[in-house]
mmCIF file of C-alpha atoms and ligand atoms in Angstrom:
data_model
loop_
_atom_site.group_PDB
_atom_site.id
_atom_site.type_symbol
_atom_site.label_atom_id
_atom_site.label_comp_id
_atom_site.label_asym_id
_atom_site.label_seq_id
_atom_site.Cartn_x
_atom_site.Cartn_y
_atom_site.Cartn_z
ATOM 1 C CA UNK A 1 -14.512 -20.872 -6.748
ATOM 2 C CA UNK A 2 -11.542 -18.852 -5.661
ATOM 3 C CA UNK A 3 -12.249 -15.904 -3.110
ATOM 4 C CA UNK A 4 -10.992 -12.538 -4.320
ATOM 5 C CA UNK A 5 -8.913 -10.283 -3.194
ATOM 6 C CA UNK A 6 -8.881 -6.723 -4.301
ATOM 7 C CA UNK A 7 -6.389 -3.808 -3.185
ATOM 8 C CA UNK A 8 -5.002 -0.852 -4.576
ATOM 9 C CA UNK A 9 -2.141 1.389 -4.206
ATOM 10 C CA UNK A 10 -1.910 5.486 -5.144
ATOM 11 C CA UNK A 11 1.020 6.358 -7.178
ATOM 12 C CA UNK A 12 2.044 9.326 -5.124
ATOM 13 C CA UNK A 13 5.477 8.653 -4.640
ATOM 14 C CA UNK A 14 8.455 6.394 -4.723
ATOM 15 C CA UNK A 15 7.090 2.803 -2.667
ATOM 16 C CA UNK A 16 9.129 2.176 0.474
ATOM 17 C CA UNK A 17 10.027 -0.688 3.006
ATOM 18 C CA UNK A 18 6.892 0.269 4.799
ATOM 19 C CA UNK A 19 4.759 -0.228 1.451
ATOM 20 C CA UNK A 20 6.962 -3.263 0.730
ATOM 21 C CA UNK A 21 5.963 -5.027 3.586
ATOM 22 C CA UNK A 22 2.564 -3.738 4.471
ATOM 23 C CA UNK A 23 1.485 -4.408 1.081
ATOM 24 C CA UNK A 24 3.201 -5.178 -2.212
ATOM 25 C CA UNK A 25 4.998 -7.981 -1.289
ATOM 26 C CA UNK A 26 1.849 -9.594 0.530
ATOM 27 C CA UNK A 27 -0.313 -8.985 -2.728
ATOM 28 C CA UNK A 28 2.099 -10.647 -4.778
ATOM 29 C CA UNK A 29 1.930 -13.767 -2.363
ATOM 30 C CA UNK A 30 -1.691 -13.873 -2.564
ATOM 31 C CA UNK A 31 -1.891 -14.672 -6.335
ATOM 32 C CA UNK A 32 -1.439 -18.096 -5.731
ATOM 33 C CA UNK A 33 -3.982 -18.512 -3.794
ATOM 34 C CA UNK A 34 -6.690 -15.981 -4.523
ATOM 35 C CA UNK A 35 -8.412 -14.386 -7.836
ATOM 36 C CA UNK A 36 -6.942 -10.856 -7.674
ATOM 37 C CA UNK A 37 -7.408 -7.898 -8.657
ATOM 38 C CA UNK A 38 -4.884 -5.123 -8.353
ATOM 39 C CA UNK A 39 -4.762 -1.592 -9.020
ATOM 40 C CA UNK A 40 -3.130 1.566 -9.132
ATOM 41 C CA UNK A 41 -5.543 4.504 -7.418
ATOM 42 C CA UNK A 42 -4.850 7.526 -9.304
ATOM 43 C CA UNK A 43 -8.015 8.676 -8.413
ATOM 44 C CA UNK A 44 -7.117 8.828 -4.838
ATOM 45 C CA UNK A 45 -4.190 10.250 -5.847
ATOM 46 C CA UNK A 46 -5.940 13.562 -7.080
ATOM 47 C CA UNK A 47 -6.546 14.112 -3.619
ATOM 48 C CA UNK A 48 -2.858 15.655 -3.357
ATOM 49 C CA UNK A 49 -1.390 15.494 -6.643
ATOM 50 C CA UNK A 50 -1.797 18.384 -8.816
ATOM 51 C CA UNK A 51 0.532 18.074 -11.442
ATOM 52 C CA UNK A 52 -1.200 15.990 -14.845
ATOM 53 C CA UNK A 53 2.538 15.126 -16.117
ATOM 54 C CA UNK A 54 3.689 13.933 -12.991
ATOM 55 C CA UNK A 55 0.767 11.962 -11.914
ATOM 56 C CA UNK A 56 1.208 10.174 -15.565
ATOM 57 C CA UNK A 57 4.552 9.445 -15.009
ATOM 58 C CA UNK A 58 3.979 8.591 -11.364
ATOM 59 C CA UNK A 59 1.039 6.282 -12.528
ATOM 60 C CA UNK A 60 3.427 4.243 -14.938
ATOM 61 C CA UNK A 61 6.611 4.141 -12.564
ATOM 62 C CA UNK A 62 4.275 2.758 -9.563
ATOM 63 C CA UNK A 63 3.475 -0.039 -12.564
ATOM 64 C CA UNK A 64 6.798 -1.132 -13.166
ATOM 65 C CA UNK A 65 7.314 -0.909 -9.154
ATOM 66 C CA UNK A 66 4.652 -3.836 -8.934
ATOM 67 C CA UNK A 67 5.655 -5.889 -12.261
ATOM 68 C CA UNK A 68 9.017 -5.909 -11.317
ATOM 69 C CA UNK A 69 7.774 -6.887 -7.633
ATOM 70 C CA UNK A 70 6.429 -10.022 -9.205
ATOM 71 C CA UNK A 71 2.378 -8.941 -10.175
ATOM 72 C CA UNK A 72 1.537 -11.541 -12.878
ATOM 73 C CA UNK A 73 -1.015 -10.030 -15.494
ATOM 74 C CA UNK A 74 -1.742 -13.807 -16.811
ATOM 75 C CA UNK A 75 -3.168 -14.665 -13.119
ATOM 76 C CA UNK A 76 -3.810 -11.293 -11.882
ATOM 77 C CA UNK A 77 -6.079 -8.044 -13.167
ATOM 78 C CA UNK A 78 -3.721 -5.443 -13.073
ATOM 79 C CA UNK A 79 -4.982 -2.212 -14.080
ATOM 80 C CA UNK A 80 -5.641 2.350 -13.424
ATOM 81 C CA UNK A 81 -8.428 3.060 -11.515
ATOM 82 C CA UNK A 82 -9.280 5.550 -13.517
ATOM 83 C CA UNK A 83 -9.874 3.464 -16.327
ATOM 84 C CA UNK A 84 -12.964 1.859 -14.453
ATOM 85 C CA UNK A 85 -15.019 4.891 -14.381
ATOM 86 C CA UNK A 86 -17.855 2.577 -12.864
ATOM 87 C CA UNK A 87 -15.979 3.039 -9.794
ATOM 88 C CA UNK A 88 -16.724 7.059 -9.867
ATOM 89 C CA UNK A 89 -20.655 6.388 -10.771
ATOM 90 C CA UNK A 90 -20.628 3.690 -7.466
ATOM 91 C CA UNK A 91 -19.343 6.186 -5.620
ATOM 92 C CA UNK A 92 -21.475 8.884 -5.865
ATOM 93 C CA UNK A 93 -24.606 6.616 -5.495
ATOM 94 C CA UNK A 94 -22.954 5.453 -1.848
ATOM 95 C CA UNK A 95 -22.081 8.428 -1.018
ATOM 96 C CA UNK A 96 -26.073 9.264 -0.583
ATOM 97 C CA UNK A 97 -26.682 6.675 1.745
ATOM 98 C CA UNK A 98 -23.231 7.302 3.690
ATOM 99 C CA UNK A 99 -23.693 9.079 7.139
ATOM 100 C CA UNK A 100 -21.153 12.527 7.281
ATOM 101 C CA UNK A 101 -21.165 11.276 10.524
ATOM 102 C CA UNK A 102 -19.337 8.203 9.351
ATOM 103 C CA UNK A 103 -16.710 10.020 7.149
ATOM 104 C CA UNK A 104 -16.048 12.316 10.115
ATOM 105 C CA UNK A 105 -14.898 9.580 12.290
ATOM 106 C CA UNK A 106 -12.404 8.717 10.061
ATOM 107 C CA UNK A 107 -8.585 8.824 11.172
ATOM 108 C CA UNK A 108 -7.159 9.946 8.104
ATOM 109 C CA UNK A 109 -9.747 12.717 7.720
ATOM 110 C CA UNK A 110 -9.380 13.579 11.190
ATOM 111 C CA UNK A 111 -5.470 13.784 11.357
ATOM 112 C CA UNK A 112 -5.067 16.031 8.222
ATOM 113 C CA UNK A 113 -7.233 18.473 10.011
ATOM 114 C CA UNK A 114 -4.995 18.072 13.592
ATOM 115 C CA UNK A 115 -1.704 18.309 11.265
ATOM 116 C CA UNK A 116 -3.652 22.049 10.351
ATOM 117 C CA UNK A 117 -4.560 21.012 6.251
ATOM 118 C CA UNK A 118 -5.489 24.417 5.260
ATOM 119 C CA UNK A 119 -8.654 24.080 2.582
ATOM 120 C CA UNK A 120 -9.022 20.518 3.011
ATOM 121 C CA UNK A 121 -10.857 19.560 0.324
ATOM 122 C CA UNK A 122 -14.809 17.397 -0.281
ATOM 123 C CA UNK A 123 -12.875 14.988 -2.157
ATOM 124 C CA UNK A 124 -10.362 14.468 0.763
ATOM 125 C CA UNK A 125 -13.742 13.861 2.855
ATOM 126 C CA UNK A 126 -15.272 11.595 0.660
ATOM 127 C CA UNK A 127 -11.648 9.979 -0.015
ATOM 128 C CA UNK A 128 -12.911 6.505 1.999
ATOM 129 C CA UNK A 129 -16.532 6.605 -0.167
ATOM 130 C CA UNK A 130 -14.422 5.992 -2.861
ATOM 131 C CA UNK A 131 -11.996 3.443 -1.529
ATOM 132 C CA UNK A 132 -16.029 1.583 -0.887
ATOM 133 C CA UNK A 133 -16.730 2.092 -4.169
ATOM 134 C CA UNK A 134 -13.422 0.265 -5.479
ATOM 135 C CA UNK A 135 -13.906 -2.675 -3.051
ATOM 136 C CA UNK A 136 -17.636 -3.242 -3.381
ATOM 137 C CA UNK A 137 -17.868 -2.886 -7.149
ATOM 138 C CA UNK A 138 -15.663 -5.640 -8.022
ATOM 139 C CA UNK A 139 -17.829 -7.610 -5.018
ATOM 140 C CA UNK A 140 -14.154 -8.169 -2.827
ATOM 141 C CA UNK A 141 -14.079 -10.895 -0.530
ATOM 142 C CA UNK A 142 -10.650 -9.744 1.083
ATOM 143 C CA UNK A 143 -8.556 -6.542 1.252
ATOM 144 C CA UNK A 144 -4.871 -6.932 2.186
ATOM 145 C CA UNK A 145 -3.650 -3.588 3.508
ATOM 146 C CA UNK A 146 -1.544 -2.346 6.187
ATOM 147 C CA UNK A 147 -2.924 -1.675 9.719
ATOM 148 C CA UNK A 148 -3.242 2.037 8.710
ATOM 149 C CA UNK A 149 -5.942 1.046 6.576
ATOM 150 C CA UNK A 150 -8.207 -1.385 8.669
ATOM 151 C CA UNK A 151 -10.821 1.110 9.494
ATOM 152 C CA UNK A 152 -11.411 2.294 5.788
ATOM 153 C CA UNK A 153 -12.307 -1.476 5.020
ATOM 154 C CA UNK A 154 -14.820 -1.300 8.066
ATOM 155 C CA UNK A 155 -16.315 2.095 6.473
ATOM 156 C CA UNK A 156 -16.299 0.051 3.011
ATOM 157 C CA UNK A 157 -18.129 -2.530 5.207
ATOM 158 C CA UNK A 158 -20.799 -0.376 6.812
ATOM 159 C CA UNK A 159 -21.733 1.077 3.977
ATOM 160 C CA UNK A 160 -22.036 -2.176 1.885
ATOM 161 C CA UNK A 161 -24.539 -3.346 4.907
ATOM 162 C CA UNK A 162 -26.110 0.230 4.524
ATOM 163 C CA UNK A 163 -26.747 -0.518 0.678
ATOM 164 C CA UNK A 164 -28.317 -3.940 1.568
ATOM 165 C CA UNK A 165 -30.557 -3.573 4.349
ATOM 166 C CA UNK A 166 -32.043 -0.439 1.836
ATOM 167 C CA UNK A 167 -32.251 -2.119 -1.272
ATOM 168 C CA UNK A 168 -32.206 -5.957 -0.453
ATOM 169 C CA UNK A 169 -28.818 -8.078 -1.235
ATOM 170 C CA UNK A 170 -26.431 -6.228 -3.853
ATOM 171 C CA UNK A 171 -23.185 -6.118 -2.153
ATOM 172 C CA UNK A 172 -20.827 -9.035 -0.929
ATOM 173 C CA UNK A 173 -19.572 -7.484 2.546
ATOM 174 C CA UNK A 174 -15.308 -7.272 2.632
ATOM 175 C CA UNK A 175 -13.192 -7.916 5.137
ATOM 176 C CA UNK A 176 -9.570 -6.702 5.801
ATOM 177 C CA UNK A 177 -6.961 -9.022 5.356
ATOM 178 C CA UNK A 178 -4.065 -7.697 7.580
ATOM 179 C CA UNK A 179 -0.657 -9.822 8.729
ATOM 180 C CA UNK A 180 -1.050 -9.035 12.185
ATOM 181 C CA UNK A 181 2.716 -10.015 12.795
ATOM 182 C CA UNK A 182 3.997 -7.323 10.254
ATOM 183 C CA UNK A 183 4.036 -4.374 12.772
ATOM 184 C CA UNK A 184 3.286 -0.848 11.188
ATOM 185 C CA UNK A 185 6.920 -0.054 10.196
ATOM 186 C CA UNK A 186 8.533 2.833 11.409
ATOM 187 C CA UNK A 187 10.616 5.342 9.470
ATOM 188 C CA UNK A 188 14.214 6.438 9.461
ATOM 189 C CA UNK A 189 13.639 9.038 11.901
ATOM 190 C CA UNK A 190 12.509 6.024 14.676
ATOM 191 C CA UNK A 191 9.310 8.340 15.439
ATOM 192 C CA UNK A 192 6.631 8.086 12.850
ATOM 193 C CA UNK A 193 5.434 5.683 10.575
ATOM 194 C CA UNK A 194 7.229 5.060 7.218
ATOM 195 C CA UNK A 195 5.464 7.817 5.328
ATOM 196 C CA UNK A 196 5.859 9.221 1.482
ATOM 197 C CA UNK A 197 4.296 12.329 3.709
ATOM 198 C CA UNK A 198 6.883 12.215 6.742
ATOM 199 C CA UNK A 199 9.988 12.012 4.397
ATOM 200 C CA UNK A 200 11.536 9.290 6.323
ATOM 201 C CA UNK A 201 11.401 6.519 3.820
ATOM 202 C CA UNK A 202 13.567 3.534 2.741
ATOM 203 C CA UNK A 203 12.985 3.548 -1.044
ATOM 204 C CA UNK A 204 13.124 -0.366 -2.423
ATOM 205 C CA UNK A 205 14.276 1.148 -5.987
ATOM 206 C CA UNK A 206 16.450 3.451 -5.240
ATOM 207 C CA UNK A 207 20.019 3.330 -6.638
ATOM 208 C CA UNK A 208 22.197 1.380 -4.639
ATOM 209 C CA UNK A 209 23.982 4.118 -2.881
ATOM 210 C CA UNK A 210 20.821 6.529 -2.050
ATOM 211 C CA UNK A 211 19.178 2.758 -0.448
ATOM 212 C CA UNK A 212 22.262 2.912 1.730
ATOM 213 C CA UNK A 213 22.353 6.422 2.529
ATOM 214 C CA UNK A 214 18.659 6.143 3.747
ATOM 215 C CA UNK A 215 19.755 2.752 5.551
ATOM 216 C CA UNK A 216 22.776 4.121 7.165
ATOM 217 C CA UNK A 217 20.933 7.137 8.219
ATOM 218 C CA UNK A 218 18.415 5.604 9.999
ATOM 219 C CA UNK A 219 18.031 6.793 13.806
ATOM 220 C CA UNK A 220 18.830 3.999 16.283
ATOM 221 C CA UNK A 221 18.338 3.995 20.383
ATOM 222 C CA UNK A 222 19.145 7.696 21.104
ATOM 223 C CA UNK A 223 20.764 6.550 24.240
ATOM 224 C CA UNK A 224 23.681 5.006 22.397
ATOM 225 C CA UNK A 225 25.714 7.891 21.857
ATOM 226 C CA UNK A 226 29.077 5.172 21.363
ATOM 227 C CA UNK A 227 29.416 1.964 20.442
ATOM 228 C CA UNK A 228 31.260 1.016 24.030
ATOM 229 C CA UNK A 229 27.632 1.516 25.560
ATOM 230 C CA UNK A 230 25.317 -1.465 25.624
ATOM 231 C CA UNK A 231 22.581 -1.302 23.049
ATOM 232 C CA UNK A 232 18.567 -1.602 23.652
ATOM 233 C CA UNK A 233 16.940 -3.386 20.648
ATOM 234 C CA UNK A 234 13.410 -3.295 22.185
ATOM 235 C CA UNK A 235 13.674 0.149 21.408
ATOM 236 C CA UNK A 236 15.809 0.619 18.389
ATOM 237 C CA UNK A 237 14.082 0.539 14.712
ATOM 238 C CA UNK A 238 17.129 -0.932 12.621
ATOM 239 C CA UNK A 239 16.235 -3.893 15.482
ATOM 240 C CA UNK A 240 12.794 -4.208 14.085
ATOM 241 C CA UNK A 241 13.887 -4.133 10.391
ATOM 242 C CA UNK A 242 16.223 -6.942 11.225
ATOM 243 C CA UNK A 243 13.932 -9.121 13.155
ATOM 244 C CA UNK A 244 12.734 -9.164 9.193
ATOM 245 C CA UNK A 245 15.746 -9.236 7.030
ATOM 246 C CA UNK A 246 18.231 -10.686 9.445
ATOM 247 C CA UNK A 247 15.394 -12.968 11.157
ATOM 248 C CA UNK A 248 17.551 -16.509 11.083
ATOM 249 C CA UNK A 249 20.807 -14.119 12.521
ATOM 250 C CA UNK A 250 18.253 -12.337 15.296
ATOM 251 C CA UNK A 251 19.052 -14.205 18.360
ATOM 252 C CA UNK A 252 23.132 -13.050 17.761
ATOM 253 C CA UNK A 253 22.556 -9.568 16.814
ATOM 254 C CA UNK A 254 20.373 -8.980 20.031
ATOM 255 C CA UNK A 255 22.708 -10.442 22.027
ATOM 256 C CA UNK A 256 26.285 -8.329 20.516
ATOM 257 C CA UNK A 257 23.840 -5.233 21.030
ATOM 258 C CA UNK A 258 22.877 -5.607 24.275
ATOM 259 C CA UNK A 259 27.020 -6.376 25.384
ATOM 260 C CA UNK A 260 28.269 -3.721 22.820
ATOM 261 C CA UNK A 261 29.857 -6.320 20.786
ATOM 262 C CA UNK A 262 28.336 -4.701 17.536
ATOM 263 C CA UNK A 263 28.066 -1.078 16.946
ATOM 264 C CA UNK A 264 24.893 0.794 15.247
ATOM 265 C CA UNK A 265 26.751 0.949 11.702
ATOM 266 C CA UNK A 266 28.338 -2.501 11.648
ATOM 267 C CA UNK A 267 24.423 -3.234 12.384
ATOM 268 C CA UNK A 268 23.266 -1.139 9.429
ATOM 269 C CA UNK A 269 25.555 -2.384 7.519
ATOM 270 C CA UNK A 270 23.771 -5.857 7.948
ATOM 271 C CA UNK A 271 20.621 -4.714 7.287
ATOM 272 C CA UNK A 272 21.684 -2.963 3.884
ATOM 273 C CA UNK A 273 23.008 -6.321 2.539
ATOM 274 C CA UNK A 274 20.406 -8.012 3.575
ATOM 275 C CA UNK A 275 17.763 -6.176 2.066
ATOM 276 C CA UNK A 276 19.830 -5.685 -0.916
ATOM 277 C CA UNK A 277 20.114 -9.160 -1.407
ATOM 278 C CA UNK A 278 16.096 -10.250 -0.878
ATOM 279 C CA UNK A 279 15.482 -6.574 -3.545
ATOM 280 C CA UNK A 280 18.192 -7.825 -5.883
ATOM 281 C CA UNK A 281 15.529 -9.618 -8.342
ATOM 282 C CA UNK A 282 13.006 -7.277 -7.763
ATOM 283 C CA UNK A 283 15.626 -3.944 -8.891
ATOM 284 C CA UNK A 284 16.700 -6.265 -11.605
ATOM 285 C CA UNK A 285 13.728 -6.744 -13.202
ATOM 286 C CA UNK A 286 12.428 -3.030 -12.836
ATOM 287 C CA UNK A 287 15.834 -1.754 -14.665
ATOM 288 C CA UNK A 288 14.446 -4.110 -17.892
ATOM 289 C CA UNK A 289 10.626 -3.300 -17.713
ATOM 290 C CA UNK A 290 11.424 0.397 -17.147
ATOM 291 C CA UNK A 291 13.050 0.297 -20.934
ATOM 292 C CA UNK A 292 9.595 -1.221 -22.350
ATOM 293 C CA UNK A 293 6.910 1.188 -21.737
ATOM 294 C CA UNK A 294 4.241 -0.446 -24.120
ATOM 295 C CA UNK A 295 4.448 -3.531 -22.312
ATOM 296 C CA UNK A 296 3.294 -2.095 -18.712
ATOM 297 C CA UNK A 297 0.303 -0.038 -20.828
ATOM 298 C CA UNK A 298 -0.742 -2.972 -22.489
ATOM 299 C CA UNK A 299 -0.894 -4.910 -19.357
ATOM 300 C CA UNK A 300 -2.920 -1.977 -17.733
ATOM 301 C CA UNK A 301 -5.576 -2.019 -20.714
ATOM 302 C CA UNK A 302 -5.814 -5.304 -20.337
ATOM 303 C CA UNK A 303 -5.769 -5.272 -17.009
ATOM 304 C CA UNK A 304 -8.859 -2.964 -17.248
ATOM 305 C CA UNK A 305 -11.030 -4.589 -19.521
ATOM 306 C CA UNK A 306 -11.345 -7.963 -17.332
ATOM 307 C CA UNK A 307 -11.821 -5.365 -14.009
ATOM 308 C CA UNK A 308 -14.377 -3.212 -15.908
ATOM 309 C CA UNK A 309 -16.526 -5.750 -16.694
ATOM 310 C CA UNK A 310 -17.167 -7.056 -12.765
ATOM 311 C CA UNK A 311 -17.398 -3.691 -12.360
ATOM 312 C CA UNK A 312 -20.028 -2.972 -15.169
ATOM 313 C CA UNK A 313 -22.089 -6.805 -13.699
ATOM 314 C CA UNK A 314 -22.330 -4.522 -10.112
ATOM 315 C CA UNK A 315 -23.077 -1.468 -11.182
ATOM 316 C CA UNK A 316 -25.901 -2.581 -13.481
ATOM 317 C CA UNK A 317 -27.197 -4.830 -10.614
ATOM 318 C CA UNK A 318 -27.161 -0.846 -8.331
ATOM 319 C CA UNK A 319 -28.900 0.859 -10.518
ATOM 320 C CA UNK A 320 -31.420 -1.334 -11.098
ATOM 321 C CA UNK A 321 -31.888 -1.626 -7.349
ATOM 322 C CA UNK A 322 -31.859 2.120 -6.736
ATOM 323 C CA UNK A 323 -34.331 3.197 -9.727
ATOM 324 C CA UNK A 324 -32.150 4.460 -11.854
HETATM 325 P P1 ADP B 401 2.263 6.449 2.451
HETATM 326 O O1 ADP B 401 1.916 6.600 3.907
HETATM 327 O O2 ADP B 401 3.726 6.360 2.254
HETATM 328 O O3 ADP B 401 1.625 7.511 1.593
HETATM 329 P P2 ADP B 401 0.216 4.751 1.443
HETATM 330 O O4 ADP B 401 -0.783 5.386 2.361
HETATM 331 O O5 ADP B 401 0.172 5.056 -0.014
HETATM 332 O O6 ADP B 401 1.676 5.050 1.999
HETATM 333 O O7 ADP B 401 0.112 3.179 1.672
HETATM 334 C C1 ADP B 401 0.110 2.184 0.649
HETATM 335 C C2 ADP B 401 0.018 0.813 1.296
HETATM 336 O O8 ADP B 401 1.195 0.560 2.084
HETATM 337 C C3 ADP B 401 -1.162 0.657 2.265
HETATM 338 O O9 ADP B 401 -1.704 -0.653 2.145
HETATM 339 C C4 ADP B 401 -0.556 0.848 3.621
HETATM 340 O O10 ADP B 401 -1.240 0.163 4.618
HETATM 341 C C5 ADP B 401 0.847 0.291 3.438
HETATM 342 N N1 ADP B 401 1.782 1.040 4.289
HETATM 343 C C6 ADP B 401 2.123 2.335 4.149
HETATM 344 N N2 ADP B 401 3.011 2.723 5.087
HETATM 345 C C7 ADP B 401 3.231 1.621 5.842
HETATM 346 C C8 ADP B 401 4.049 1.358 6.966
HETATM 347 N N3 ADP B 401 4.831 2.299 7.496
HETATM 348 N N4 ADP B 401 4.035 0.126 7.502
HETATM 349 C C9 ADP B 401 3.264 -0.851 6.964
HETATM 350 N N5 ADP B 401 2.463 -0.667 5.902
HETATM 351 C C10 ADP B 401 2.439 0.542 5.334
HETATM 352 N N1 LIG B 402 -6.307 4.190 0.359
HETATM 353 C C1 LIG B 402 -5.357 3.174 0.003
HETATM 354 C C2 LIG B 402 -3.972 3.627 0.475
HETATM 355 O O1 LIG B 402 -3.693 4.779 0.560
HETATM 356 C C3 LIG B 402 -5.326 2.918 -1.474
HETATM 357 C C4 LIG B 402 -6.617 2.361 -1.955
HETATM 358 C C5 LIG B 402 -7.540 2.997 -2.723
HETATM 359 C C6 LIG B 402 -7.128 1.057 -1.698
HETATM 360 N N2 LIG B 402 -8.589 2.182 -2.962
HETATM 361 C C7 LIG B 402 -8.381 0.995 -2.347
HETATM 362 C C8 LIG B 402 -6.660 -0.022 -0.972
HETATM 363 C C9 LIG B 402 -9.174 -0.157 -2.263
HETATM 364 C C10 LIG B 402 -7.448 -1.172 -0.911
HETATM 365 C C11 LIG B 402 -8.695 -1.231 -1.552
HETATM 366 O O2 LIG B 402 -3.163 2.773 0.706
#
C-alpha cells in the first residue's frame, strides 16, 4: 500500500518562488511516489479574505496555478476544502480536546498579535485546529510543507495523540515532510521571507515583463553600491536563488562576484532566464487551462468525491468513538 501524502494550499493570492519551491513543485514530485491528496484551503482562507467574488475567483485561479504546475487528477485527489464539510465537523470535535494552551504557543498566532492584528479573530486562533482536522481526517501519513509550517504538523500531531490516548486508536499520527536543503526563501526586499503578506514576491505567472520587473528589482548585498566593488554572495539573495536556477553555473558566478567580474544586473539577468526557462511549460500550460473553466471544476468535483469519502470512513469512525 502506498503511504499518503496530504497538503493544502489557501488561495489568497498570486503563488510565488517561495510557494514554488517550498511547496507546489515538491507536491507535484511526490505523485509518483505517494497516494495524494491535494487541496485548495479556502476555508483557511476566510481567515483574511472577505470578499465572496474574489475568494471564488481566487479559488479557481490557484487551480489552474497547480494543473498547469503539473497536479494530475487521474493519480492525484485534487479538490476545495470546502467541499469536504467533514473537515469543519472534525474540527470542532478536536477542538474540545485541544489545550488553548496549545493554540497559544503557536508562531503564526503569536506573530499576528506582535505585528499589532487589531480584532484578531477565534477563527484565526483556531486556524491550526483546522489545518488537524484536514490532515487527520483523510488519516495522512506525510505533509510536505515549507519550514514555516513544521510546527502546525506537530500541533496536528499532538492532538491526533490527544484523540487516541482518550478514545483508544482513531487517528494515524502525521509527520511533516520538509526538504531540509530548500532554505525558507527570502523575498525581493533580502529581509523577510517571500510573503503574499510582505509584498515582496516573485510571481511564477506573471506576464513576462512584471516576472522581470520583480526579478530585476530584487535587493542584492547593500554594500555593493557599483559594480567595480567585489560582491558577497553569502549574503546576497539573487545568490541564493541561483544556487537553484543557475546551480550547474554556481561555482563561476560566485567566483565573477566575489572579483567584480559580473555586476548585480548582468546577475539578474541570469536568474530571469533561467527561471523563465524551467516556468516556460508550466506558464504555457496555465495560458490554455485558464480558457477552459469547466475542466478545472470538474476536476475539483471529482476531486472531492474520492477525498470526501476517506473523509466520511474517519469521521464516522469519531463519532462513534466520542458518543455521538
Ligand atoms: P504566504 O506566506 O505567501 O501567504 P502561504 O503561507 O500560503 O504563503 O504558504 C503556502 C505554502 O508555501 C506553504 O507550504 C509554505 O510553507 C510555502 N511557503 C510560503 N512561503 C515560503 C517561502 N518564502 N519559502 C519556502 N516556502 C514557502
Ligand atoms: N496552513 C497552510 C498554509 O498556509 C495551508 C493548509 C491548510 C495546509 N490545511 C493544510 C497545509 C493541511 C498542509 C496540510 O500553507
Amino acid at each position: 500500500m502506498k503511504k499518503r501524502v496530504l497538503s493544502g494550499m489557501q488561495p489568497s493570492g498570486k503563488p510565488h518562488l517561495g510557494n514554488y519551491l517550498g511547496a507546489m513543485k515538491r507536491h507535484v514530485a511526490l505523485q509518483e511516489k505517494y497516494e495524494c491528496l491535494y487541496f485548495i484551503a479556502n476555508y483557511h482562507a476566510l481567515t483574511t479574505v472577505r470578499d465572496g467574488k474574489n475568494l471564488e475567483e481566487m479559488t479557481r485561479e490557484l487551480a489552474a496555478d497547480y494543473l498547469a504546475l503539473g497536479i494530475d487528477p487521474k493519480k492525484t485527489a485534487f479538490f476545495k476544502q470546502s467541499d469536504v464539510p467533514e473537515v469543519t465537523e472534525l474540527t470542532w470535535i478536536l477542538s474540545t480536546i485541544t489545550p488553548f494552551g496549545l493554540l497559544e504557543r503557536a508562531h503564526a498566532w503569536k506573530d499576528s498579535l506582535a505585528k499589532g492584528k487589531k480584532n484578531p479573530t477565534a477563527g484565526l486562533f483556531q486556524y491550526p485546529v483546522l489545518m488537524a482536522a484536514d490532515i487527520l481526517a483523510y488519516q495522512s501519513d506525510f505533509v510536505p510543507v515549507g519550514k514555516d509550517q513544521k510546527q502546525h504538523i506537530e500541533i496536528a500531531r499532538d492532538i491526533a495523540q490527544t484523540f487516541n490516548s482518550t478514545y483508544g486508536d482513531t487517528l494515524t499520527l502525521p509527520a511533516d515532510l520538509i526538504e531540509e536543503e530548500v532554505e525558507t526563501i527570502i523575498g525581493t526586499d533580502g529581509v523577510h521571507k517571500m510573503s503574499k503578506s510582505y509584498g515582496n514576491t516573485v510571481e511564477i505567472f506573471a506576464p513576462e515583463e512584471e516576472l522581470r520587473k520583480q526579478i530585476m528589482g530584487m535587493v542584492t548585498d547593500p554594500n555593493r553600491i557599483k559594480k567595480e566593488i567585489p560582491g558577497n554572495p553569502e549574503i546576497c539573495n539573487v545568490f541564493s536563488l541561483q544556487k537553484i536556477f543557475n546551480s550547474s553555473k554556481i561555482k563561476d558566478i560566485e567566483k565573477r562576484c566575489k572579483s567584480a567580474q559580473i555586476g548585480c544586473v548582468e546577475d539578474k539577468k541570469m536568474l530571469f532566464e533561467a527561471i523563465l526557462e524551467e516556468l516556460r511549460p508550466a506558464r504555457e500550460k496555465r495560458i490554455e487551462i485558464q480558457k477552459n473553466l469547466d475542466y478545472i471544476d470538474e476536476v475539483l468535483r471529482n476531486g472531492a468525491k474520492i477525498a470526501r469519502s476517506s473523509a466520511a470512513k474517519t469521521l464516522d469512525e469519531v463519532r462513534k468513538k466520542v458518543g455521538l
